[in-house]
Amino acid sequence: FLARMLAPDDWGLAAMVLAFSGFVIVFTDSALGTALIQRPELHKGDRSTVFWLSAGIGLALALTGIGLSGLLADYYGQPRIGPLFAAVSVGFLVSALGTTQMALLVREMRFRRLELRQIAATLVGAATGITVALKGFGPWAIVGQQLAEATTSTVLLWCVTPWRPSLKFSGDSLRRLGGFAGYVFGENLLFQAGRNLGTLLIGRFVGAAAVGVFALATNVILVPFTRIAGPLQQVFFPAFSRMNKDRERIADVWIRATRLIAMVAMPALTGLVIVASQFVEVVLGPRWADAVPIIQILAFVGLIQALQTLNGEVLLALNRARTLFRFTAFWFVVTTSAFAIGVHWSVKGVAVCYAISTLVVEPVRTVITTRALGIPVMRFVGSLSGVAQATAIMAVVLLPTREALTAANIPSAAQLAILVALGTAAFAAGCLIRAPEVMRELRRV
């Protein structure tokens, strides 16, 4: 809906603000919360210490963000960014007030409460964004969506969590949790900086419309799988932490879960590459035609990253936070270099260089994870071969069908419906032939 109601310039302005705020939000999304989840036992004062530190950081960042909003507008050369970033900065404090409650719910594996809260927050955010867009406020629709979702999420976390902080701050708790949390914080900081640098560079050197195209393509590819990955990571991190003395069991669960993720990601993203033109015209609207090649390139990135969904959770559960931090530092250097090179060829150059860097870096993450588990890397790769073959069968069926439909001048909406239905059927048939283990896994699930 927002893609159809907002111009690329509006989307780009909001994306510039959110790219920078995504980098800053690492400071409020306390890594100490991850330490609360990972530790087998918590001491008195641990929870309150984490809460007050997170709240203090959130308040400081909110005030700093409001104060620096004018400088950010000057950096981009876009005066409208100032008030947008000032509004987003309020969200730093709002989010910080809920991080400890969320960590405690994850630690206790209260996922029903967590997901009902997320569903409600998402619906409130969506309604807010669409309403603001209909009123004609442009980029404020996306910013309003983010603020409404964050506020609703934090309020509901306090409603569903019985724990309340005491007026206690423990230096012992901070020292005990800080070593593990320090590496987690560093890893999160590098990851957010690397992920958002492309948007920052495009906004500075190319322009708002180009940022809008890149941001929308990224949303189409990565956001749906982020929504899938988030709950999976919340579930498996505490689960892996509780079985961290049985590495073979962790390896078995990790491989099976990743294979199920692949069963969604491989056909969906491969199919999106094939039907990208029809998808953009029918779903997003003709004004986003420039996003077609970017979506096709980033689909490759999304596919590889989807297969790494649980690798970080495995390493953290095995107390390998230092290893994860070192890998992310390597990832950050390669990714930022790719963005800096690609920006010379506008948005498409950034997307191509990002895809190349992903192909270089992500296999290293897999090797690190298999070594930590003490299993051969080919065990992981081999577990995905059946799904990959079923996806290839689907592609072989869809490519000539798409060409035939286009040659027959079938309307784009009809083409999209036919190709999606045919692709689903072809992939299911391919799984029955080449990946029967996946079908058995689905029945077990």
Coordinates of C-alpha atoms in Angstrom, one line a residue:
F1 CA 0.0 0.0 0.0
L2 CA 2.7 2.5 0.9
A3 CA 4.6 1.7 -2.3
R4 CA 1.6 2.7 -4.3
M5 CA 0.8 5.8 -2.2
L6 CA 4.3 7.3 -1.8
A7 CA 6.7 8.6 -4.5
P8 CA 10.2 7.2 -4.7
D9 CA 11.5 10.5 -3.3
D10 CA 9.3 10.2 -0.2
W11 CA 10.3 6.6 0.3
G12 CA 14.0 7.5 -0.1
L13 CA 13.8 10.3 2.5
A14 CA 12.4 8.0 5.1
A15 CA 14.9 5.3 4.2
M16 CA 17.8 7.7 4.8
V17 CA 16.5 8.4 8.3
L18 CA 15.8 4.8 9.2
A19 CA 19.2 3.7 7.8
F20 CA 21.0 6.0 10.3
S21 CA 18.6 5.1 13.1
G22 CA 19.2 1.4 12.5
F23 CA 22.8 2.0 13.2
V24 CA 22.1 4.0 16.4
I25 CA 19.4 1.6 17.7
V26 CA 22.2 -1.0 18.4
F27 CA 23.0 1.1 21.5
T28 CA 19.5 0.8 22.9
D29 CA 19.0 -2.9 21.9
S30 CA 21.3 -3.8 24.8
A31 CA 23.6 -6.7 24.2
L32 CA 23.3 -7.3 27.9
G33 CA 19.8 -8.6 27.1
T34 CA 21.4 -11.4 25.0
A35 CA 23.6 -12.2 28.0
L36 CA 20.5 -12.5 30.2
I37 CA 19.2 -15.1 27.8
Q38 CA 22.5 -17.0 27.4
R39 CA 23.5 -17.3 31.1
P40 CA 22.4 -20.6 32.8
E41 CA 21.7 -18.7 36.1
L42 CA 20.9 -15.1 36.9
H43 CA 22.0 -13.4 40.1
K44 CA 20.0 -10.9 42.1
G45 CA 20.3 -7.5 40.5
D46 CA 21.2 -8.7 37.0
R47 CA 17.8 -7.9 35.5
S48 CA 17.5 -4.4 37.0
T49 CA 21.0 -3.5 36.1
V50 CA 20.4 -4.4 32.5
F51 CA 17.1 -2.4 32.5
W52 CA 18.5 0.8 33.9
L53 CA 21.6 0.8 31.8
S54 CA 19.5 0.3 28.6
A55 CA 17.1 3.0 29.7
G56 CA 19.9 5.5 30.4
I57 CA 21.5 4.8 27.0
G58 CA 18.1 5.1 25.3
L59 CA 17.5 8.5 26.9
A60 CA 21.0 9.8 26.0
L61 CA 20.6 8.7 22.4
A62 CA 17.2 10.2 22.1
L63 CA 18.4 13.6 23.3
T64 CA 21.6 13.4 21.1
G65 CA 19.6 12.4 18.0
I66 CA 17.2 15.4 18.4
G67 CA 20.2 17.7 18.8
L68 CA 22.1 16.3 15.8
S69 CA 19.1 16.1 13.4
G70 CA 20.0 19.3 11.7
L71 CA 23.5 18.0 11.0
L72 CA 22.1 14.9 9.4
A73 CA 19.9 17.0 7.2
D74 CA 23.0 19.0 6.1
Y75 CA 24.9 15.7 5.4
Y76 CA 22.2 14.6 3.0
G77 CA 21.5 18.1 1.7
Q78 CA 17.8 17.4 2.5
P79 CA 16.2 19.9 5.0
R80 CA 13.1 17.7 5.5
I81 CA 15.3 15.0 7.1
G82 CA 15.9 17.1 10.2
P83 CA 12.4 16.8 11.8
L84 CA 12.0 13.2 10.6
F85 CA 15.1 12.1 12.4
A86 CA 14.2 14.1 15.5
A87 CA 10.9 12.2 15.6
V88 CA 12.7 8.8 15.1
S89 CA 15.1 9.7 17.9
V90 CA 12.2 9.5 20.4
G91 CA 11.9 5.9 19.4
F92 CA 15.4 5.1 20.8
L93 CA 14.1 5.7 24.3
V94 CA 10.8 3.9 23.7
S95 CA 12.6 0.8 22.3
A96 CA 15.2 0.8 25.1
L97 CA 12.4 0.6 27.8
G98 CA 11.3 -2.8 26.4
T99 CA 14.5 -4.7 25.7
T100 CA 14.9 -6.2 29.2
Q101 CA 11.3 -7.4 29.3
M102 CA 11.7 -9.0 25.8
A103 CA 14.9 -10.7 26.9
L104 CA 13.3 -12.2 29.9
L105 CA 10.3 -13.5 27.9
V106 CA 12.7 -15.1 25.4
R107 CA 14.8 -16.6 28.3
E108 CA 11.6 -18.2 29.7
M109 CA 10.5 -19.2 26.1
R110 CA 7.2 -17.4 26.4
F111 CA 6.9 -17.1 22.6
R112 CA 3.1 -17.0 22.5
R113 CA 3.1 -13.7 24.4
L114 CA 6.0 -12.4 22.3
E115 CA 4.4 -13.1 19.0
L116 CA 0.9 -11.9 20.0
R117 CA 2.6 -8.6 21.0
Q118 CA 4.4 -8.4 17.7
I119 CA 1.3 -9.1 15.7
A120 CA -0.6 -6.4 17.5
A121 CA 2.3 -3.9 17.1
T122 CA 2.6 -4.7 13.4
L123 CA -1.1 -4.1 12.8
V124 CA -1.1 -0.8 14.7
G125 CA 2.0 0.3 12.8
A126 CA 0.5 -0.6 9.5
A127 CA -2.7 1.2 10.2
T128 CA -0.8 4.3 11.3
G129 CA 1.4 4.3 8.2
I130 CA -1.5 4.0 5.8
T131 CA -3.5 6.6 7.6
V132 CA -0.6 9.1 7.5
A133 CA 0.0 8.4 3.8
L134 CA -3.6 8.9 3.0
K135 CA -3.5 12.3 4.7
G136 CA -0.7 13.3 2.3
F137 CA 2.3 13.5 4.7
G138 CA 4.7 11.6 2.5
P139 CA 7.7 10.2 4.3
W140 CA 6.1 10.7 7.7
A141 CA 4.0 7.6 6.9
I142 CA 7.0 5.3 7.2
V143 CA 8.4 7.1 10.2
G144 CA 4.9 7.1 11.9
Q145 CA 4.6 3.4 11.2
Q146 CA 8.0 2.7 12.9
L147 CA 7.1 4.9 15.9
A148 CA 3.7 3.4 16.4
E149 CA 5.0 -0.1 16.1
A150 CA 7.8 0.5 18.6
T151 CA 5.5 2.2 21.1
T152 CA 2.8 -0.5 20.9
S153 CA 5.5 -3.2 21.3
T154 CA 7.0 -1.7 24.4
V155 CA 3.6 -1.0 26.1
L156 CA 2.5 -4.6 25.5
L157 CA 5.8 -6.0 26.7
W158 CA 5.2 -4.3 30.0
C159 CA 1.6 -5.6 30.1
V160 CA 2.5 -9.2 29.5
T161 CA 5.7 -9.3 31.7
P162 CA 5.2 -9.6 35.5
W163 CA 8.7 -8.5 36.3
R164 CA 9.4 -4.9 37.3
P165 CA 12.8 -3.3 37.9
S166 CA 14.0 -2.4 41.3
L167 CA 16.0 0.8 42.1
K168 CA 19.2 -1.2 42.1
F169 CA 22.2 -1.0 39.8
S170 CA 24.9 -3.6 40.4
G171 CA 28.5 -3.2 39.3
D172 CA 29.1 -7.0 39.9
S173 CA 26.2 -7.8 37.5
L174 CA 27.6 -5.5 34.9
R175 CA 31.1 -7.0 35.2
R176 CA 29.7 -10.6 35.1
L177 CA 27.5 -10.0 32.0
G178 CA 29.7 -7.5 30.3
G179 CA 32.4 -9.7 28.8
F180 CA 30.0 -11.8 26.8
A181 CA 27.8 -8.7 26.0
G182 CA 30.7 -6.7 24.8
Y183 CA 31.4 -9.0 21.9
V184 CA 27.7 -9.2 21.1
F185 CA 27.4 -5.4 21.1
G186 CA 30.4 -5.1 18.8
E187 CA 29.0 -7.7 16.4
N188 CA 25.6 -5.9 16.4
L189 CA 27.2 -2.5 15.8
L190 CA 29.3 -3.7 12.9
F191 CA 26.4 -5.6 11.4
Q192 CA 24.0 -2.6 11.5
A193 CA 26.7 -0.3 10.2
G194 CA 27.5 -2.6 7.3
R195 CA 23.9 -3.2 6.4
N196 CA 22.9 0.4 6.3
L197 CA 26.0 1.9 4.8
G198 CA 24.8 1.3 1.2
T199 CA 21.7 3.4 1.9
L200 CA 23.8 6.2 3.5
L201 CA 26.2 6.3 0.5
I202 CA 23.4 6.2 -2.1
G203 CA 21.6 9.0 -0.3
R204 CA 24.7 11.1 -0.1
F205 CA 26.0 10.6 -3.7
V206 CA 23.1 9.6 -5.8
G207 CA 19.8 11.0 -4.4
A208 CA 16.6 10.3 -2.6
A209 CA 14.8 8.6 -5.5
A210 CA 17.7 6.1 -5.9
V211 CA 17.6 5.4 -2.1
G212 CA 13.8 4.8 -2.4
V213 CA 14.4 2.2 -5.2
F214 CA 17.1 0.4 -3.2
A215 CA 15.2 0.5 0.1
L216 CA 12.0 -0.8 -1.5
A217 CA 13.9 -3.6 -3.2
T218 CA 15.5 -4.5 0.1
N219 CA 12.2 -4.5 1.8
V220 CA 10.7 -6.8 -0.8
I221 CA 13.5 -9.3 -0.5
L222 CA 14.7 -9.1 3.1
V223 CA 11.8 -8.0 5.3
P224 CA 9.6 -11.1 4.8
F225 CA 12.5 -13.4 5.7
T226 CA 13.4 -11.1 8.7
R227 CA 9.8 -11.7 9.9
I228 CA 10.4 -15.4 9.6
A229 CA 14.0 -15.4 11.0
G230 CA 13.1 -13.3 14.0
P231 CA 10.8 -15.8 15.7
L232 CA 13.1 -18.7 14.7
Q233 CA 16.1 -16.9 16.3
Q234 CA 14.2 -16.2 19.4
V235 CA 13.1 -19.8 19.8
F236 CA 16.4 -21.5 18.9
F237 CA 18.8 -19.3 20.8
P238 CA 17.6 -20.2 24.3
A239 CA 17.0 -23.8 23.1
F240 CA 20.6 -24.1 21.8
S241 CA 21.9 -22.5 25.0
R242 CA 20.2 -25.2 27.1
M243 CA 21.7 -28.0 25.0
N244 CA 25.2 -26.5 24.6
K245 CA 26.9 -29.5 26.1
D246 CA 25.5 -31.8 23.3
R247 CA 26.9 -30.4 20.1
E248 CA 25.7 -33.3 17.9
R249 CA 22.1 -32.5 19.0
I250 CA 22.6 -28.8 18.2
A251 CA 24.0 -29.8 14.8
D252 CA 21.1 -32.0 14.0
V253 CA 18.5 -29.4 15.0
W254 CA 20.4 -26.6 13.1
I255 CA 20.6 -28.6 9.9
R256 CA 16.9 -29.7 10.0
A257 CA 15.7 -26.1 10.8
T258 CA 17.8 -24.6 8.1
R259 CA 16.5 -27.1 5.5
L260 CA 13.0 -26.0 6.3
I261 CA 14.0 -22.4 5.9
A262 CA 15.5 -23.3 2.6
M263 CA 12.2 -24.9 1.5
V264 CA 10.6 -21.5 1.8
A265 CA 13.5 -19.3 0.7
M266 CA 14.8 -21.1 -2.3
P267 CA 11.6 -21.4 -4.4
A268 CA 10.3 -18.0 -3.2
L269 CA 13.4 -16.0 -4.1
T270 CA 14.2 -17.9 -7.3
G271 CA 10.6 -17.5 -8.4
L272 CA 10.7 -13.8 -7.6
V273 CA 13.7 -13.4 -9.9
I274 CA 11.7 -15.0 -12.7
V275 CA 8.5 -13.0 -12.2
A276 CA 10.1 -9.7 -11.0
S277 CA 8.7 -7.6 -13.8
Q278 CA 5.1 -8.9 -13.4
F279 CA 5.4 -8.6 -9.6
V280 CA 6.5 -5.0 -9.7
E281 CA 3.9 -3.9 -12.2
V282 CA 1.0 -5.7 -10.5
V283 CA 1.9 -5.3 -6.8
L284 CA 4.0 -2.2 -6.4
G285 CA 2.9 -0.2 -9.4
P286 CA 4.5 1.0 -12.7
R287 CA 6.4 3.9 -11.0
W288 CA 8.7 1.4 -9.4
A289 CA 9.9 -0.2 -12.7
D290 CA 13.5 0.8 -11.9
A291 CA 13.4 -1.6 -9.0
V292 CA 13.0 -4.7 -11.1
P293 CA 16.8 -5.4 -11.7
I294 CA 17.6 -4.4 -8.1
I295 CA 15.0 -6.9 -6.8
Q296 CA 16.5 -9.6 -9.0
I297 CA 20.0 -9.0 -7.8
L298 CA 19.1 -8.7 -4.2
A299 CA 17.1 -11.9 -4.4
F300 CA 20.4 -13.7 -4.7
V301 CA 21.7 -11.9 -1.6
G302 CA 18.5 -12.8 0.3
L303 CA 18.7 -16.5 -0.6
I304 CA 22.3 -16.9 0.7
Q305 CA 21.5 -14.9 3.8
A306 CA 18.4 -16.9 4.6
L307 CA 20.5 -20.1 4.8
Q308 CA 22.6 -18.4 7.5
T309 CA 19.6 -17.5 9.7
L310 CA 20.6 -19.6 12.8
N311 CA 24.4 -19.6 12.5
G312 CA 24.8 -16.7 14.9
E313 CA 22.5 -18.3 17.4
V314 CA 24.6 -21.5 17.3
L315 CA 27.8 -19.6 17.9
L316 CA 26.4 -17.5 20.8
A317 CA 24.9 -20.6 22.4
L318 CA 28.3 -22.3 22.3
N319 CA 29.8 -19.1 24.0
R320 CA 31.6 -18.2 20.8
A321 CA 30.7 -14.5 20.9
R322 CA 34.3 -13.6 20.2
T323 CA 34.4 -15.8 17.1
L324 CA 31.1 -14.2 15.8
F325 CA 32.5 -10.7 16.5
R326 CA 35.7 -11.5 14.4
F327 CA 33.7 -12.9 11.6
T328 CA 31.4 -9.8 11.5
A329 CA 34.4 -7.5 11.5
F330 CA 35.6 -9.4 8.3
W331 CA 32.0 -9.2 6.9
F332 CA 31.9 -5.4 7.6
V333 CA 35.2 -4.7 5.8
V334 CA 34.2 -6.7 2.7
T335 CA 30.7 -5.3 2.6
T336 CA 31.6 -1.7 3.1
S337 CA 34.3 -2.0 0.5
A338 CA 31.7 -3.4 -1.9
F339 CA 29.3 -0.5 -1.2
A340 CA 32.0 2.1 -1.7
I341 CA 33.0 0.6 -5.0
G342 CA 29.5 0.0 -6.2
V343 CA 28.2 3.5 -5.6
H344 CA 30.3 4.7 -8.6
W345 CA 27.7 2.9 -10.8
S346 CA 24.6 4.1 -9.0
V347 CA 22.1 1.8 -7.4
K348 CA 22.6 -1.2 -9.7
G349 CA 26.4 -1.0 -9.0
V350 CA 25.8 -1.1 -5.2
A351 CA 23.4 -4.1 -5.6
V352 CA 25.9 -6.1 -7.8
C353 CA 28.9 -5.4 -5.6
Y354 CA 26.8 -6.4 -2.5
A355 CA 25.8 -9.7 -4.2
I356 CA 29.5 -10.4 -5.0
S357 CA 30.6 -9.7 -1.5
T358 CA 27.8 -11.9 -0.1
L359 CA 29.0 -14.8 -2.3
V360 CA 32.6 -14.3 -0.9
V361 CA 31.7 -13.8 2.8
E362 CA 28.7 -16.0 3.7
P363 CA 30.3 -19.4 3.0
V364 CA 32.9 -18.4 5.6
R365 CA 30.1 -18.1 8.2
T366 CA 29.0 -21.6 7.4
V367 CA 32.5 -23.0 7.7
I368 CA 33.0 -21.3 11.1
T369 CA 29.6 -22.7 12.4
T370 CA 30.3 -26.3 11.2
R371 CA 33.8 -26.2 12.8
A372 CA 32.3 -24.9 16.1
L373 CA 29.9 -27.9 16.0
G374 CA 32.6 -30.3 15.0
I375 CA 30.9 -31.5 11.8
P376 CA 32.0 -31.5 8.2
V377 CA 30.7 -28.6 6.1
M378 CA 29.5 -31.0 3.4
R379 CA 27.0 -32.5 5.8
F380 CA 25.3 -29.1 5.9
V381 CA 25.6 -28.5 2.1
G382 CA 24.4 -32.0 1.3
S383 CA 21.3 -31.5 3.5
L384 CA 20.2 -28.8 1.1
S385 CA 20.8 -30.5 -2.2
G386 CA 17.3 -32.0 -2.5
V387 CA 15.6 -28.6 -2.0
A388 CA 18.0 -27.0 -4.5
Q389 CA 17.2 -29.7 -7.1
A390 CA 13.5 -29.2 -6.6
T391 CA 14.0 -25.4 -7.0
A392 CA 15.9 -26.0 -10.3
I393 CA 13.0 -28.2 -11.6
M394 CA 10.6 -25.3 -10.8
A395 CA 12.8 -22.8 -12.7
V396 CA 13.1 -25.1 -15.7
V397 CA 9.3 -25.2 -15.8
L398 CA 8.7 -21.5 -15.2
L399 CA 11.2 -19.9 -17.6
P400 CA 9.7 -21.1 -20.9
T401 CA 6.2 -20.6 -19.5
R402 CA 6.9 -17.0 -18.8
E403 CA 8.2 -16.4 -22.3
A404 CA 5.2 -18.1 -23.8
L405 CA 2.8 -16.0 -21.7
T406 CA 4.6 -12.8 -22.6
A407 CA 4.6 -13.6 -26.3
A408 CA 0.8 -14.3 -26.1
N409 CA 0.3 -10.8 -24.7
I410 CA -1.4 -12.2 -21.5
P411 CA -2.0 -9.4 -19.0
S412 CA 0.6 -9.1 -16.3
A413 CA -1.8 -9.9 -13.4
A414 CA -2.8 -13.1 -15.1
Q415 CA 0.8 -14.0 -15.9
L416 CA 1.7 -13.5 -12.2
A417 CA -1.1 -15.7 -11.0
I418 CA -0.4 -18.5 -13.5
L419 CA 3.3 -18.5 -12.8
V420 CA 2.9 -18.5 -9.0
A421 CA 0.5 -21.4 -9.1
L422 CA 2.6 -23.4 -11.6
G423 CA 5.8 -22.7 -9.7
T424 CA 4.2 -23.9 -6.5
A425 CA 3.0 -27.1 -8.1
A426 CA 6.3 -27.7 -9.9
F427 CA 8.3 -27.2 -6.6
A428 CA 6.0 -29.5 -4.7
A429 CA 6.4 -32.2 -7.4
G430 CA 10.2 -31.7 -7.3
C431 CA 10.3 -32.2 -3.6
L432 CA 8.4 -35.4 -3.8
I433 CA 10.9 -36.7 -6.3
R434 CA 14.2 -35.2 -5.2
A435 CA 13.7 -34.2 -1.5
P436 CA 11.5 -36.8 0.2
E437 CA 13.3 -36.1 3.5
V438 CA 11.8 -32.6 3.5
M439 CA 8.3 -33.9 3.1
R440 CA 8.9 -36.3 6.0
E441 CA 10.3 -33.4 8.1
L442 CA 7.2 -31.4 7.4
R443 CA 4.9 -34.2 8.5
R444 CA 7.0 -34.4 11.7
V445 CA 6.7 -30.7 12.3

